[in-house]
Amino acid sequence: MTSSSHRYGAGFPKIGIRPIIDRRRLVKAALKDMTLELAAGVAELLSRHLRYPDGSPVQCVVNDTCISGVKEAAQCSNYFAQQGVGVIVSVASGWCYPLETIETNAQLPHAIWGFNGTERPGAVYLAALHAAHNQKGLPAFKIYGRNVQDLDDASIPSDVQEKLLQFARAGLVLALLKGKTYLSIGSVSMGIAGCIVNETFFQRYLGMRNAYVDMTEVTRRIEYGIFDGEEFDRAMAWVREHCREGEDPNPLKAQLDPNRKKADWETSVKMALIVRDLMVGNPKLADRGYEEEAYGYNAIASGFQGQREWTDHYPSADFLEAILNSSFDWNGIREPYTVATENDNLNAVTMLMGHLLTNAAQIFADVRTYWSPEAVKRVTGYELTGPASDGILHLINSGPAALDGTGEQQREGMPVMKPHWEIGAEEAERCLNATSWRPTYRDQFAGGGYSSDYLTRGNMPVTMARINLVEGLGPVLQLAEGYTLDLPPEVHEKLDSRTTPTWPTTWFAPRLIPGDPVFDEVYTVMENWGSNHCAVSYGHIGGELITLASLLRIPVNMHNVPAKKLFRPSAWGAFGTKDAESADFRACAAFGPLYG
């Protein structure tokens, strides 16, 4: 399947810009041009800096007339609905009538920029409108520049730009999730609670639906050849050329013979094709008479149970998870797919959030081990220094760590994980060359298969995150910004060999905050992590994740984001200003899930 245009067949949500104005005739005439110019400037800013998952610029729709009353507000709402607007930004350069110009769709993320100018105080309208939003239970984001501007200054100050972009990134994620599907392939893996699909969470918090396929459907499609055979041949040729097979870790008597290993490669590739087709469909299957199978499930994310009902008999899903989560395969460079190992749908949602905020691939990992400085020195003789001086976390898992996580992509000479449209062919090749495919340990995966094995390069700013479900509370988000680390090769080998060295490793140190109850030391970060899994995104995106969480009414129970980067709806301040974390919990409980 060389084309994935059907992947977003319904199109992408747009950002609607609402220019708001005072309806008094003389005031309206005086401010019309200025207000429209500000609105056009916001649209240009967002389209210039933001991209959809396919790499195309985000589209903004500016209402062509200024909104001064109820009739125009209703006309704008209808127009935006026709245009597929999923996020709203209102712009005002002076006083307007709040209750007559308000947008009342509670499910559309909404921010208001009130121009900070003394001649025509947009800030006064901003304050009055937010009071109306809060009184009506319609939380909105308040944007107000720090410095007073002249009335004829239509530029967007840098602090206003930062807030507009942070809000719009998060709002677009919310809009992209709505109506999409999480596809559960299989059920619960090895008793892991994160595999339990909670439909209430997906429906009420994310606006998503759920679909379910038994793993026997993958078996059926393998046995009956329900995949694109031409693509399979091309994929196998690509695998033989680009996927370097690593050392077999099994005792000689437990190793599979070469013919069985060759067959495992073929099955692994078929599994990848089939899971992708289950997610997004494949029009070529219809040409072969498989009309139903060609549809797919409109899945923006999926999970594969694997262990143990599958892996005790068939090759592991490590290859399908690693290659689909990566930004490239036999069809070239393309947007990653989000596929969670062990059907951990909560980690899949977290990966999806990180991907849609950054447009880059994600690393799925176990939060495997906290290595204290003392333990590292005892085992290796090496003394941790710099960002690692308080200890390190060993992030490692068998399958779904995208090959982008090698850090072999670069920007200005530094390792990065890029959106797919920025990745060059030579960078994809470096990621593949840095990865070996190791036969799985037969005592864990009796059915054989291959796991990706690589070491993430150090000095990358990353954010580790996870959504958890807690009885009586609901979903909560936790995150830790920090850096990947380079250890001396011999130190890495000694530490890595104590667990499963055939899997990809990321050494991580969270950014510490002296005196913080959690982030004062690395040990307490590990101690307070709410699950065995995490998702790792490139960049320090904690602020954007927190903004997104507030839109979804998901409180954040631990983070190390500076206070000045926290951006939530203005209503959150009414729940307390001394303790922002507690106020977040109260606000999310009071407003409830976005979709009821």
XYZ file of C-alpha atoms in Angstrom:
596
model
C 0.000 0.000 0.000
C 1.962 2.990 -1.249
C -0.770 5.554 -0.607
C -2.287 6.361 2.781
C -4.581 9.166 1.659
C -7.566 7.173 2.998
C -6.024 7.294 6.478
C -7.562 10.733 7.053
C -10.309 10.454 4.466
C -12.632 12.733 6.449
C -10.076 15.534 6.378
C -8.480 17.496 9.211
C -10.149 19.866 11.684
C -9.642 23.568 11.037
C -9.075 26.434 13.431
C -11.804 29.059 13.363
C -10.911 32.688 14.081
C -13.737 34.878 15.401
C -13.137 38.656 15.097
C -15.285 40.305 17.802
C -16.326 43.966 17.769
C -18.514 46.528 19.529
C -21.819 46.851 17.656
C -22.187 50.620 18.132
C -21.965 52.065 14.641
C -19.165 54.576 15.087
C -17.057 52.272 17.246
C -17.617 49.412 14.822
C -16.489 51.533 11.902
C -13.388 52.668 13.786
C -12.239 49.178 14.864
C -13.381 46.934 12.010
C -10.170 47.013 9.973
C -7.936 46.672 13.018
C -9.901 43.701 14.358
C -9.894 41.904 11.008
C -6.152 42.541 10.700
C -5.528 41.014 14.138
C -7.652 37.983 13.232
C -5.782 37.523 9.952
C -2.488 37.768 11.848
C -3.541 34.981 14.215
C -4.536 32.787 11.266
C -1.193 33.407 9.555
C 0.748 32.652 12.743
C -1.025 29.343 13.358
C -0.830 28.194 9.730
C 2.869 29.059 9.585
C 3.863 27.170 12.736
C 1.448 24.235 12.984
C 1.183 21.135 10.809
C -1.317 18.333 10.456
C -0.103 14.734 10.850
C 0.498 14.503 7.083
C 2.788 17.551 7.166
C 0.414 20.006 5.489
C -0.086 23.444 7.106
C -2.970 23.790 9.512
C -5.910 25.542 7.874
C -7.557 28.488 9.567
C -10.982 29.897 8.749
C -11.449 33.586 9.568
C -15.065 34.656 9.817
C -15.380 37.223 7.055
C -17.376 39.709 9.131
C -16.818 40.978 12.631
C -19.174 39.522 15.227
C -21.021 42.214 17.146
C -24.202 40.476 18.259
C -26.251 37.301 18.599
C -27.213 36.983 14.926
C -23.626 37.222 13.693
C -22.438 34.842 16.412
C -24.998 32.244 15.300
C -24.082 32.725 11.640
C -20.406 32.228 12.512
C -21.198 29.011 14.425
C -23.076 27.611 11.429
C -20.300 28.630 9.050
C -17.629 27.012 11.226
C -19.653 23.786 11.458
C -19.858 23.656 7.657
C -16.112 24.276 7.394
C -15.170 21.516 9.844
C -13.774 23.826 12.526
C -12.601 21.940 15.608
C -10.786 24.693 17.528
C -11.784 28.327 18.081
C -9.817 31.502 18.771
C -11.711 34.755 19.339
C -9.937 38.078 18.835
C -11.087 41.450 20.173
C -9.349 44.817 20.017
C -11.851 46.660 22.206
C -14.982 46.344 24.300
C -17.780 44.103 22.967
C -20.983 42.600 24.387
C -19.943 39.280 25.974
C -23.266 37.427 26.230
C -24.230 38.465 22.695
C -20.957 37.446 21.050
C -20.143 34.310 23.035
C -19.647 30.881 21.392
C -21.608 28.318 23.420
C -20.437 24.988 21.958
C -18.918 23.439 25.087
C -17.047 20.736 23.139
C -14.970 23.132 21.035
C -11.722 24.253 22.702
C -11.827 28.036 22.856
C -9.247 30.744 23.529
C -9.792 34.499 23.525
C -7.102 37.080 22.832
C -7.987 40.487 24.210
C -5.755 43.159 22.647
C -3.862 45.062 25.329
C -4.390 48.654 24.227
C -5.621 51.485 26.412
C -7.516 53.350 23.670
C -9.966 50.493 23.042
C -9.595 48.047 25.953
C -9.859 44.549 24.556
C -8.706 43.347 27.942
C -11.928 44.589 29.526
C -13.975 42.540 27.055
C -11.651 39.608 27.669
C -12.297 39.739 31.401
C -16.049 40.136 31.000
C -16.275 37.357 28.420
C -14.325 34.952 30.604
C -16.612 35.750 33.512
C -19.508 34.801 31.234
C -17.789 31.627 30.066
C -17.036 30.569 33.630
C -20.521 31.389 34.897
C -22.025 29.313 32.090
C -19.633 26.387 32.607
C -17.801 26.939 29.305
C -14.113 27.038 30.276
C -11.966 29.064 27.891
C -8.339 30.122 27.710
C -7.494 33.739 28.441
C -4.735 35.373 26.375
C -3.600 38.875 27.276
C -0.285 40.436 26.269
C 2.041 41.621 29.006
C 2.793 44.992 27.392
C 0.419 47.728 26.218
C 0.352 48.151 22.433
C -0.537 51.168 20.349
C -3.906 51.043 18.675
C -2.418 50.869 15.190
C 0.032 48.083 16.153
C -1.389 44.880 14.683
C 1.647 42.764 15.532
C 1.277 39.744 17.809
C 3.621 39.986 20.816
C 5.871 37.003 21.495
C 4.128 36.101 24.760
C 0.763 36.120 22.991
C 2.199 33.996 20.177
C 3.483 31.433 22.670
C 0.080 31.048 24.310
C -1.783 30.946 21.009
C 0.469 28.152 19.753
C 0.370 26.167 23.004
C -3.418 26.333 23.072
C -3.832 25.554 19.365
C -1.517 22.522 19.464
C -3.504 21.028 22.322
C -6.846 21.970 20.811
C -5.985 20.295 17.517
C -5.102 17.058 19.329
C -8.517 17.070 20.956
C -10.177 17.678 17.580
C -8.122 14.977 15.858
C -9.101 12.377 18.474
C -12.832 13.011 18.213
C -14.681 10.303 16.327
C -11.626 8.101 15.842
C -11.246 4.522 17.076
C -8.991 2.610 19.423
C -8.690 -0.919 18.024
C -8.096 -3.648 20.586
C -6.531 -6.717 18.952
C -6.886 -9.408 21.569
C -7.611 -8.732 25.201
C -5.666 -8.514 28.456
C -1.997 -9.473 28.368
C -0.572 -11.241 31.407
C -3.022 -9.603 33.805
C -1.882 -6.023 33.086
C -4.653 -3.602 34.105
C -3.721 -1.059 31.438
C -4.954 -3.593 28.861
C -8.526 -3.359 30.173
C -10.356 -1.143 27.703
C -12.542 1.291 29.640
C -15.115 2.460 27.111
C -16.373 5.174 29.425
C -12.930 6.762 29.417
C -12.606 6.677 25.640
C -16.146 7.894 25.006
C -16.577 10.557 27.683
C -13.048 11.940 27.930
C -11.655 11.504 24.408
C -14.726 11.442 22.188
C -13.487 8.175 20.680
C -15.087 4.805 20.028
C -13.711 1.319 20.607
C -13.469 -1.674 18.306
C -12.387 -5.216 19.068
C -10.792 -7.939 16.962
C -9.715 -11.337 18.222
C -6.127 -12.307 17.429
C -7.497 -15.241 15.427
C -8.409 -12.672 12.751
C -4.681 -12.097 12.241
C -4.225 -15.869 11.961
C -7.057 -16.092 9.419
C -5.577 -13.366 7.254
C -2.144 -14.998 7.358
C -3.506 -18.425 6.410
C -5.784 -17.143 3.639
C -3.319 -14.581 2.307
C -5.585 -11.600 3.020
C -2.945 -8.921 2.510
C -1.346 -7.259 -0.485
C 0.995 -9.930 -1.871
C 2.902 -7.465 -4.019
C 3.559 -5.286 -0.994
C 4.583 -8.339 1.025
C 7.241 -9.233 -1.570
C 8.528 -5.662 -1.538
C 8.531 -5.617 2.271
C 10.499 -8.872 2.484
C 13.108 -7.564 0.050
C 13.397 -4.408 2.145
C 13.725 -6.426 5.373
C 16.480 -8.580 3.904
C 18.383 -5.460 2.863
C 17.810 -3.172 5.833
C 17.006 -5.267 8.931
C 20.260 -6.593 10.314
C 19.811 -9.813 12.278
C 21.633 -9.800 15.615
C 23.121 -12.462 17.818
C 20.787 -15.182 19.058
C 20.699 -14.997 22.893
C 19.297 -18.509 23.369
C 21.325 -21.579 24.317
C 22.225 -23.547 21.207
C 19.693 -26.285 21.944
C 16.881 -23.716 22.196
C 17.737 -21.858 18.992
C 15.431 -22.234 16.017
C 16.825 -23.621 12.790
C 17.470 -21.240 9.840
C 14.361 -22.309 7.943
C 12.138 -21.609 10.934
C 13.813 -18.223 11.416
C 13.174 -17.356 7.771
C 9.537 -18.349 8.196
C 9.328 -16.205 11.347
C 10.496 -13.178 9.348
C 7.792 -13.795 6.781
C 5.115 -14.176 9.453
C 6.335 -11.054 11.257
C 6.065 -8.967 8.098
C 2.592 -10.345 7.346
C 1.537 -9.436 10.893
C 2.668 -5.846 10.348
C 0.734 -5.565 7.095
C -2.384 -7.082 8.615
C -2.434 -4.960 11.772
C -1.992 -1.810 9.706
C -4.817 -2.909 7.389
C -7.048 -3.614 10.392
C -6.384 -0.079 11.645
C -6.845 2.014 8.514
C -8.044 -0.356 5.827
C -6.465 -1.162 2.488
C -8.310 -0.447 -0.779
C -6.248 -3.077 -2.584
C -7.950 -5.837 -0.604
C -11.263 -4.924 -2.214
C -9.713 -5.505 -5.636
C -9.100 -9.111 -4.530
C -12.680 -9.594 -3.394
C -12.167 -8.818 0.293
C -14.494 -5.848 0.494
C -15.189 -6.112 4.218
C -11.514 -6.494 5.131
C -10.643 -3.457 3.001
C -12.565 -1.063 5.251
C -10.457 -1.077 8.388
C -11.641 0.356 11.708
C -10.779 4.060 11.336
C -8.305 3.445 14.147
C -5.970 6.239 15.134
C -4.333 3.835 17.601
C -4.355 0.134 18.372
C -2.916 -2.455 20.690
C -1.852 -6.069 20.190
C -2.246 -8.424 23.155
C 0.466 -10.838 22.069
C 1.530 -12.402 25.304
C 0.931 -15.122 25.956
C -1.810 -16.715 23.930
C -0.141 -15.529 20.716
C 3.558 -15.578 21.593
C 3.509 -19.092 23.049
C 2.672 -20.328 19.547
C 3.416 -17.633 16.928
C 6.284 -15.152 16.438
C 6.144 -12.172 18.772
C 4.582 -8.873 17.693
C 7.809 -6.971 18.374
C 8.581 -6.378 14.704
C 5.101 -5.190 13.786
C 5.003 -2.835 16.769
C 8.485 -1.411 16.211
C 8.110 -0.885 12.469
C 4.580 0.528 12.547
C 5.491 2.971 15.316
C 8.481 4.156 13.266
C 8.431 6.914 10.657
C 9.558 4.688 7.787
C 9.210 1.225 6.293
C 9.351 -0.478 2.881
C 7.002 2.184 1.494
C 9.393 4.976 2.450
C 9.101 7.733 5.004
C 5.586 8.221 6.378
C 3.614 9.152 9.488
C 4.029 6.644 12.343
C 1.163 4.423 13.417
C 0.435 4.158 17.140
C 0.435 0.516 18.237
C 0.792 -0.448 21.897
C 2.416 -3.639 23.067
C 0.347 -5.925 25.281
C -2.749 -3.930 24.251
C -1.933 -1.327 26.907
C -4.501 1.136 25.648
C -3.699 3.722 28.316
C -0.129 3.903 27.101
C -1.432 3.984 23.534
C -3.480 7.087 24.368
C -0.435 8.703 25.977
C 1.695 7.874 22.926
C -1.031 9.273 20.706
C -1.100 12.540 22.631
C 2.668 12.885 22.338
C 2.622 12.041 18.643
C -0.160 14.487 17.756
C 1.500 17.283 19.748
C 4.923 16.782 18.146
C 4.098 14.888 14.912
C 7.086 12.680 15.773
C 7.322 8.986 16.616
C 7.105 7.785 20.223
C 9.019 5.390 22.435
C 6.964 2.846 24.401
C 8.917 1.541 27.380
C 8.808 -0.241 30.689
C 9.925 1.934 33.571
C 12.204 -0.972 34.335
C 14.788 0.040 36.925
C 16.006 2.917 39.076
C 19.786 2.772 39.233
C 21.125 4.779 42.148
C 24.632 6.277 41.879
C 25.735 3.858 44.596
C 24.363 0.809 42.796
C 25.929 1.844 39.470
C 29.303 2.304 41.138
C 29.043 -1.024 42.954
C 28.181 -2.942 39.786
C 30.382 -1.109 37.264
C 32.873 0.991 39.202
C 31.595 4.036 37.292
C 30.502 7.247 39.021
C 27.483 8.962 37.535
C 27.923 12.680 36.912
C 26.064 15.650 35.444
C 22.309 15.145 34.844
C 22.743 11.511 35.911
C 24.415 12.311 39.241
C 21.300 11.486 41.295
C 20.636 8.247 39.451
C 19.038 7.093 36.206
C 15.969 5.263 34.970
C 16.327 2.306 32.626
C 13.506 2.557 30.064
C 13.274 -0.646 28.016
C 10.628 -2.775 26.312
C 10.443 -5.514 23.731
C 8.567 -4.184 20.730
C 6.995 -0.810 20.184
C 9.907 1.571 20.696
C 10.024 3.351 17.331
C 13.359 3.099 15.523
C 13.363 6.903 15.505
C 14.226 6.462 19.192
C 17.792 5.576 18.255
C 18.431 9.332 18.064
C 20.133 8.924 14.694
C 18.142 11.780 13.184
C 19.863 15.116 13.630
C 19.162 18.824 13.773
C 22.124 21.202 13.980
C 24.354 18.264 14.830
C 22.247 17.131 17.800
C 20.208 13.891 18.050
C 16.464 14.436 17.619
C 13.218 12.680 16.701
C 11.654 14.579 13.807
C 8.238 14.813 12.185
C 8.293 12.446 9.226
C 8.333 15.195 6.594
C 11.652 16.469 7.966
C 13.371 13.072 7.929
C 15.847 12.416 5.151
C 16.408 9.000 3.582
C 19.924 8.890 4.997
C 18.568 9.530 8.518
C 16.131 6.645 8.210
C 19.036 4.497 7.040
C 21.091 5.487 10.091
C 18.213 4.487 12.382
C 18.048 1.094 10.691
C 21.811 0.638 10.832
C 21.776 1.418 14.570
C 19.215 -1.350 15.144
C 19.787 -5.087 15.207
C 16.954 -7.596 15.206
C 17.611 -10.222 17.842
C 15.827 -13.570 18.028
C 13.552 -13.486 21.058
C 14.322 -15.340 24.257
C 12.456 -18.627 23.859
C 11.707 -18.857 27.585
C 9.668 -15.641 27.246
C 8.463 -15.933 23.645
C 8.231 -19.617 22.859
C 6.860 -18.896 19.394
C 10.024 -17.109 18.290
C 10.215 -13.861 16.367
C 12.538 -10.882 16.473
C 12.988 -7.914 18.814
C 14.585 -4.602 17.918
C 17.763 -3.878 19.863
C 19.234 -0.389 19.984
C 20.598 2.202 22.397
C 19.092 5.686 22.393
C 21.657 8.438 21.951
C 22.086 10.845 24.839
C 21.500 14.592 25.165
C 17.977 14.540 23.781
C 15.367 16.571 25.693
C 12.404 14.241 26.185
C 9.179 13.975 28.156
C 8.092 10.746 29.822
C 4.325 10.530 30.365
C 1.511 8.171 31.275
C -2.270 8.240 31.784
C -3.583 6.035 34.592
C -7.119 5.189 35.658
C -7.886 5.322 39.380
C -11.136 4.050 40.865
C -13.147 6.898 42.374
C -11.023 9.482 40.581
C -10.940 8.594 36.899
C -8.042 9.300 34.540
C -4.954 11.150 35.730
C -1.864 12.193 33.795
C 1.694 12.147 35.085
C 4.811 13.326 33.314
C 8.493 14.026 33.772
C 10.641 16.206 31.544
C 14.302 15.251 31.362
C 17.126 14.070 29.125
C 18.391 10.887 27.531
C 21.884 9.909 28.612
C 25.051 8.461 27.136
C 26.849 5.967 29.373
C 30.287 4.529 28.622
C 29.751 1.393 26.467
C 31.125 -0.967 29.091
C 28.847 0.555 31.758
C 25.803 0.228 29.523
C 26.678 -3.399 28.750
C 26.973 -4.346 32.415
C 23.708 -2.684 33.403
C 21.796 -3.785 30.311
C 22.897 -7.411 30.619
C 21.193 -7.659 34.019
C 17.776 -7.458 32.345
C 16.839 -8.267 28.709
C 19.666 -7.002 26.489
C 17.865 -7.875 23.254
C 15.481 -4.919 23.675
C 15.928 -1.185 22.961
C 17.266 0.845 25.887
C 16.807 4.510 26.750
C 18.738 5.845 29.731
C 16.754 8.733 31.221
C 17.272 11.342 33.925
C 14.316 13.547 34.890
C 14.932 17.219 35.583
C 14.980 17.613 39.359
C 13.440 20.358 41.493
C 15.070 20.842 44.924
C 12.509 20.503 47.704
C 9.768 19.095 45.462
C 7.969 16.143 47.108
C 8.440 14.017 43.946
C 11.111 15.615 41.784
C 13.628 16.226 44.535
C 15.308 12.941 43.546
C 15.091 10.351 40.799
C 14.132 7.581 43.222
C 10.859 9.303 44.175
C 10.008 9.839 40.505
C 10.260 6.066 40.055
C 8.412 5.469 43.332
C 5.470 7.676 42.319
C 5.155 6.428 38.741
C 1.697 4.896 38.442
C 2.345 2.023 36.047
C 4.940 -0.323 34.627
C 4.787 1.499 31.268
C 5.462 4.988 29.928
C 5.534 6.857 26.625
C 8.526 9.027 25.694
C 8.222 12.028 23.368
C 11.011 14.114 21.921
C 11.160 17.592 23.431
C 10.007 19.145 26.664
C 6.296 19.094 25.895
C 5.004 18.948 29.464
C 3.323 22.343 29.155
C 1.419 21.273 26.036
C 0.423 17.964 27.651
C -0.933 19.813 30.692
C -2.900 22.219 28.477
C -4.341 19.245 26.576
C -5.186 17.448 29.823
C -7.153 20.476 31.027
C -9.139 20.495 27.784
C -9.994 16.819 28.347
C -10.690 17.405 32.085
C -7.897 15.039 33.080
C -6.007 16.245 36.177
C -2.213 16.027 36.374
C -0.903 14.382 39.520
C 2.854 14.866 39.041
C 4.988 16.998 36.758
C 8.149 19.105 36.737
C 7.013 21.848 34.355
C 7.878 25.428 35.406
C 4.854 27.329 36.714
C 5.098 29.983 33.996
C 4.549 27.310 31.322
C 1.282 26.102 32.819
C -1.619 27.244 30.637
C -5.120 26.155 31.549
C -8.596 27.696 31.183
C -9.013 30.816 33.283
C -11.732 29.107 35.332
C -9.061 26.945 36.965
C -7.932 29.983 38.974
C -11.331 30.152 40.649
C -10.612 26.764 42.230
C -7.543 28.117 44.008
C -4.354 29.987 43.126
C -2.028 28.928 45.932
C -1.908 25.245 44.965
C -2.329 24.814 41.211
C -2.226 20.999 41.389
C -5.113 20.763 43.842
C -7.066 23.390 41.900
C -6.618 21.284 38.748
C -8.203 18.274 40.429
C -11.135 20.323 41.716
C -11.725 22.028 38.365
C -11.641 18.761 36.403
C -14.092 17.181 38.869
C -16.430 20.173 38.747
C -16.594 20.492 34.962
C -16.524 16.742 34.343
C -15.552 14.850 31.184
C -15.654 16.955 28.025
C -18.106 14.634 26.280
C -20.395 14.037 29.241
